[in-house]
Short mmCIF file of C-alpha atoms in Angstrom, two decimals:
data_model
loop_
_atom_site.label_atom_id
_atom_site.label_comp_id
_atom_site.label_asym_id
_atom_site.label_seq_id
_atom_site.Cartn_x
_atom_site.Cartn_y
_atom_site.Cartn_z
CA UNK A 1231 153.63 49.05 55.07
CA UNK A 1232 150.26 48.08 56.50
CA UNK A 1233 147.09 46.91 54.77
CA UNK A 1234 144.10 46.77 57.10
CA UNK A 1235 140.63 45.70 56.00
CA UNK A 1236 137.36 45.89 57.87
CA UNK A 1237 133.74 46.03 56.68
CA UNK A 1238 132.39 49.48 55.97
CA UNK A 1239 129.02 49.16 57.69
CA UNK A 1240 127.07 46.82 59.94
CA UNK A 1241 123.58 47.05 61.38
CA UNK A 1242 122.24 45.20 64.39
CA UNK A 1243 119.33 45.27 66.80
CA UNK A 1244 119.44 46.55 70.36
CA UNK A 1245 120.35 43.70 72.72
CA UNK A 1246 121.95 41.61 69.99
CA UNK A 1247 125.59 40.70 69.34
CA UNK A 1248 127.76 42.04 66.52
CA UNK A 1249 131.18 40.84 65.41
CA UNK A 1250 133.46 43.21 63.51
CA UNK A 1251 136.25 41.52 61.62
CA UNK A 1252 139.63 42.99 60.81
CA UNK A 1253 142.28 41.44 58.59
CA UNK A 1254 145.74 42.89 58.22
CA UNK A 1255 148.98 42.45 56.35
CA UNK A 1256 151.95 44.13 57.95
CA UNK A 1257 155.68 44.47 57.54
CA UNK A 1258 155.94 44.09 61.30
CA UNK A 1259 153.48 43.42 64.12
CA UNK A 1260 153.64 44.80 67.63
CA UNK A 1261 150.04 44.73 68.78
CA UNK A 1262 146.49 45.41 67.62
CA UNK A 1263 144.14 47.99 69.09
CA UNK A 1264 140.42 48.63 68.75
CA UNK A 1265 139.05 52.13 69.13
CA UNK A 1266 135.50 53.47 69.18
CA UNK A 1267 134.75 56.79 67.52
CA UNK A 1268 131.43 58.59 67.61
CA UNK A 1269 130.84 60.97 64.70
CA UNK A 1270 132.90 64.13 65.03
CA UNK A 1271 134.47 63.00 68.29
CA UNK A 1272 137.82 61.63 69.41
CA UNK A 1273 138.61 57.92 69.10
CA UNK A 1274 138.54 56.20 72.49
CA UNK A 1275 140.55 53.11 73.38
CA UNK A 1276 138.61 49.84 73.71
CA UNK A 1277 141.04 46.94 73.69
CA UNK A 1278 144.55 45.68 72.99
CA UNK A 1279 145.78 42.29 71.78
CA UNK A 1280 149.35 41.20 71.19
CA UNK A 1281 149.10 37.46 71.91
CA UNK A 1282 146.71 35.03 70.25
CA UNK A 1283 143.41 34.59 72.01
CA UNK A 1284 140.46 36.39 73.45
CA UNK A 1285 140.53 39.45 75.69
CA UNK A 1286 137.27 40.19 77.47
CA UNK A 1287 136.33 43.55 78.92
CA UNK A 1288 132.73 43.80 80.00
CA UNK A 1289 130.41 43.79 76.99
CA UNK A 1290 133.36 44.07 74.60
CA UNK A 1291 135.73 41.25 73.65
CA UNK A 1292 138.56 41.20 71.16
CA UNK A 1293 140.24 38.21 69.53
CA UNK A 1294 143.56 37.91 67.73
CA UNK A 1295 145.15 35.28 65.49
CA UNK A 1296 148.59 36.46 64.47
CA UNK A 1297 149.20 33.54 62.09
CA UNK A 1298 146.04 34.44 60.16
CA UNK A 1299 146.47 38.22 60.40
CA UNK A 1300 142.96 38.38 61.82
CA UNK A 1301 141.16 40.02 64.67
CA UNK A 1302 137.57 40.61 65.64
CA UNK A 1303 135.76 42.85 68.08
CA UNK A 1304 132.65 41.38 69.65
CA UNK A 1305 130.02 43.71 71.03
CA UNK A 1306 127.42 42.02 73.24
CA UNK A 1307 124.09 43.25 74.58
CA UNK A 1308 124.11 46.09 72.11
CA UNK A 1309 122.87 49.46 73.28
CA UNK A 1310 121.85 52.48 71.23
CA UNK A 1311 124.93 54.33 72.45
CA UNK A 1312 127.12 51.69 70.76
CA UNK A 1313 126.21 53.22 67.39
CA UNK A 1314 129.62 54.48 66.29
CA UNK A 1315 132.59 53.76 64.08
CA UNK A 1316 134.97 51.04 65.26
CA UNK A 1317 138.58 51.35 64.19
CA UNK A 1318 141.05 48.49 63.99
CA UNK A 1319 144.65 49.70 64.37
CA UNK A 1320 147.86 47.73 63.95
CA UNK A 1321 151.18 48.81 65.40
CA UNK A 1322 154.56 48.00 63.91
CA UNK A 1323 157.45 49.20 66.07
CA UNK A 1324 155.93 52.51 67.17
CA UNK A 1325 153.49 53.61 64.49
CA UNK A 1326 149.77 52.88 64.57
CA UNK A 1327 148.07 52.30 61.24
CA UNK A 1328 144.29 52.51 61.27
CA UNK A 1329 141.73 50.75 59.17
CA UNK A 1330 139.02 52.84 57.55
CA UNK A 1331 136.58 51.91 60.32
CA UNK A 1332 133.31 50.01 60.54
CA UNK A 1333 130.19 52.05 61.15
CA UNK A 1334 127.83 50.14 63.41
CA UNK A 1335 124.21 51.22 63.55
CA UNK A 1336 122.10 49.87 66.40
CA UNK A 1337 118.36 49.81 65.75
CA UNK A 1338 115.63 49.61 68.37
CA UNK B 121 137.66 63.49 78.94
CA UNK B 122 140.93 61.96 77.72
CA UNK B 123 143.11 64.64 79.32
CA UNK B 124 144.56 65.64 75.94
CA UNK B 125 143.78 69.26 75.09
CA UNK B 126 143.70 70.61 71.56
CA UNK B 127 143.19 74.20 70.48
CA UNK B 128 141.51 75.67 68.59
CA UNK B 129 138.47 73.43 68.11
CA UNK B 130 137.62 74.99 64.77
CA UNK B 131 139.72 76.91 62.28
CA UNK B 132 138.57 78.48 59.05
CA UNK B 133 141.10 79.99 56.70
CA UNK B 134 141.91 80.47 53.02
CA UNK B 135 144.14 78.70 50.55
CA UNK B 136 147.79 79.69 50.75
CA UNK B 137 147.61 80.59 54.42
CA UNK B 138 149.48 79.13 57.37
CA UNK B 139 148.00 77.86 60.64
CA UNK B 140 149.28 76.41 63.89
CA UNK B 141 147.47 73.73 65.85
CA UNK B 142 148.31 73.21 69.49
CA UNK B 143 148.20 70.12 71.70
CA UNK B 144 148.82 69.55 75.41
CA UNK B 145 149.29 65.86 76.29
CA UNK B 146 147.90 64.10 79.33
CA UNK B 147 149.83 64.74 82.50
CA UNK B 148 152.79 62.35 82.60
CA UNK B 149 152.66 61.41 78.92
CA UNK B 150 155.91 61.96 77.03
CA UNK B 151 154.81 61.01 73.52
CA UNK B 152 152.65 63.14 71.26
CA UNK B 153 151.21 61.92 67.96
CA UNK B 154 149.49 63.88 65.19
CA UNK B 155 146.87 62.41 62.88
CA UNK B 156 144.80 63.71 59.99
CA UNK B 157 141.29 62.39 59.42
CA UNK B 158 139.41 63.19 56.26
CA UNK B 159 136.26 61.57 54.92
CA UNK B 160 138.00 59.71 52.12
CA UNK B 161 141.28 58.84 53.87
CA UNK B 162 140.42 57.67 57.37
CA UNK B 163 142.81 58.32 60.23
CA UNK B 164 146.32 58.91 58.87
CA UNK B 165 149.39 59.05 61.10
CA UNK B 166 151.51 62.14 60.51
CA UNK B 167 154.28 62.29 63.09
CA UNK B 168 155.31 61.32 66.64
CA UNK B 169 157.46 63.15 69.17
CA UNK B 170 158.85 61.64 72.33
CA UNK B 171 160.23 63.90 75.05
CA UNK B 172 161.04 66.64 72.56
CA UNK B 173 162.58 64.49 69.84
CA UNK B 174 161.01 63.28 66.61
CA UNK B 175 160.36 59.55 66.99
CA UNK B 176 158.45 58.36 63.95
CA UNK B 177 157.19 59.88 60.74
CA UNK B 178 154.20 58.93 58.65
CA UNK B 179 152.60 60.47 55.62
CA UNK B 180 153.38 64.06 56.54
CA UNK B 181 153.65 66.55 53.71
CA UNK B 182 156.69 68.80 53.41
CA UNK B 183 154.36 71.78 53.87
CA UNK B 184 153.58 70.47 57.36
CA UNK B 185 155.93 70.54 60.32
CA UNK B 186 155.68 69.88 64.01
CA UNK B 187 157.66 70.26 67.19
CA UNK B 188 157.42 69.34 70.86
CA UNK B 189 158.49 71.88 73.42
CA UNK B 190 160.27 71.38 76.78
CA UNK B 191 156.93 71.53 78.60
CA UNK B 192 155.85 68.65 76.29
CA UNK B 193 153.12 70.52 74.46
CA UNK B 194 153.27 70.19 70.71
CA UNK B 195 152.39 72.32 67.73
CA UNK B 196 151.57 71.26 64.19
CA UNK B 197 152.24 73.91 61.57
CA UNK B 198 150.45 73.72 58.23
CA UNK B 199 151.55 76.10 55.49
CA UNK B 200 150.61 76.93 51.90
CA UNK B 201 147.22 75.47 52.68
CA UNK B 202 145.23 73.76 49.95
CA UNK B 203 141.55 72.82 49.77
CA UNK B 204 142.52 69.18 50.29
CA UNK B 205 143.99 69.98 53.70
CA UNK B 206 140.50 70.44 55.09
CA UNK B 207 140.19 67.71 57.70
CA UNK B 208 139.98 66.89 61.37
CA UNK B 209 143.41 66.95 62.97
CA UNK B 210 143.85 64.84 66.08
CA UNK B 211 146.57 64.85 68.64
CA UNK B 212 147.13 61.80 70.84
CA UNK B 213 149.51 61.08 73.69
CA UNK B 214 150.92 58.04 75.45
CA UNK B 215 153.05 57.40 78.50
CA UNK B 216 156.19 56.08 76.84
CA UNK B 217 157.53 55.67 73.34
CA UNK B 218 154.44 53.84 72.15
CA UNK B 219 155.45 50.22 72.65
CA UNK B 220 153.83 47.53 74.76
CA UNK B 221 150.20 47.81 75.68
CA UNK B 222 150.25 51.59 76.00
CA UNK B 223 147.17 52.95 74.23
CA UNK B 224 147.17 56.35 72.65
CA UNK B 225 144.68 58.79 74.14
CA UNK B 226 143.15 61.23 71.69
CA UNK B 227 142.17 64.85 72.05
CA UNK B 228 138.90 66.20 70.65
CA UNK B 229 140.58 67.39 67.48
CA UNK B 230 140.82 70.60 65.50
CA UNK B 231 138.48 70.89 62.55
CA UNK B 232 140.27 72.79 59.79
CA UNK B 233 138.24 74.21 56.93
CA UNK B 234 139.97 75.76 53.94
CA UNK B 235 137.85 78.10 51.84
#
């Protein structure tokens, strides 16, 4: 099975940087995904990591350490529209298991 | 717009009833996934179909069933509904079987309310 932990809530100021951590324990690992979900809307794909290291995509970066069962999502130059829930998801062979999500609130 | 279409957007029904949720995947996607999202449970994987065949199963109740049709659209059937089945039901699709770096693309969901 999968056990995925991420903080429940984080608050940051517009223009700042926020790092959302995700730790996982899995019976198998075949990649880690980050999704963004605004309240009442569909999750949208942000990033994918399967090898150790940092993947950068514009203002968003994601890091993975497989040996530590650890990932983080880094949001830079925060904007008000970044207020949302961020979901860490781990895949075993085919199935995605999602963490409970981290609600990020961006304040002016 | 993810390209995944779910209908209906909202559904209100009573306990004991049966409902069918429908999903059309993105053009070219062969896999369809169903998820349930409730306030206290987060996003829970229910079941995956690939090209008409069941591929993976998650925490899907026996009262729930799904199928994928030759045109690749999928339906999730929920029967003997209980108050606890009230949730947002998402469908997602991906190009292949779900391996590699293929992300799943989510539809807007069906909000099911049981009265």
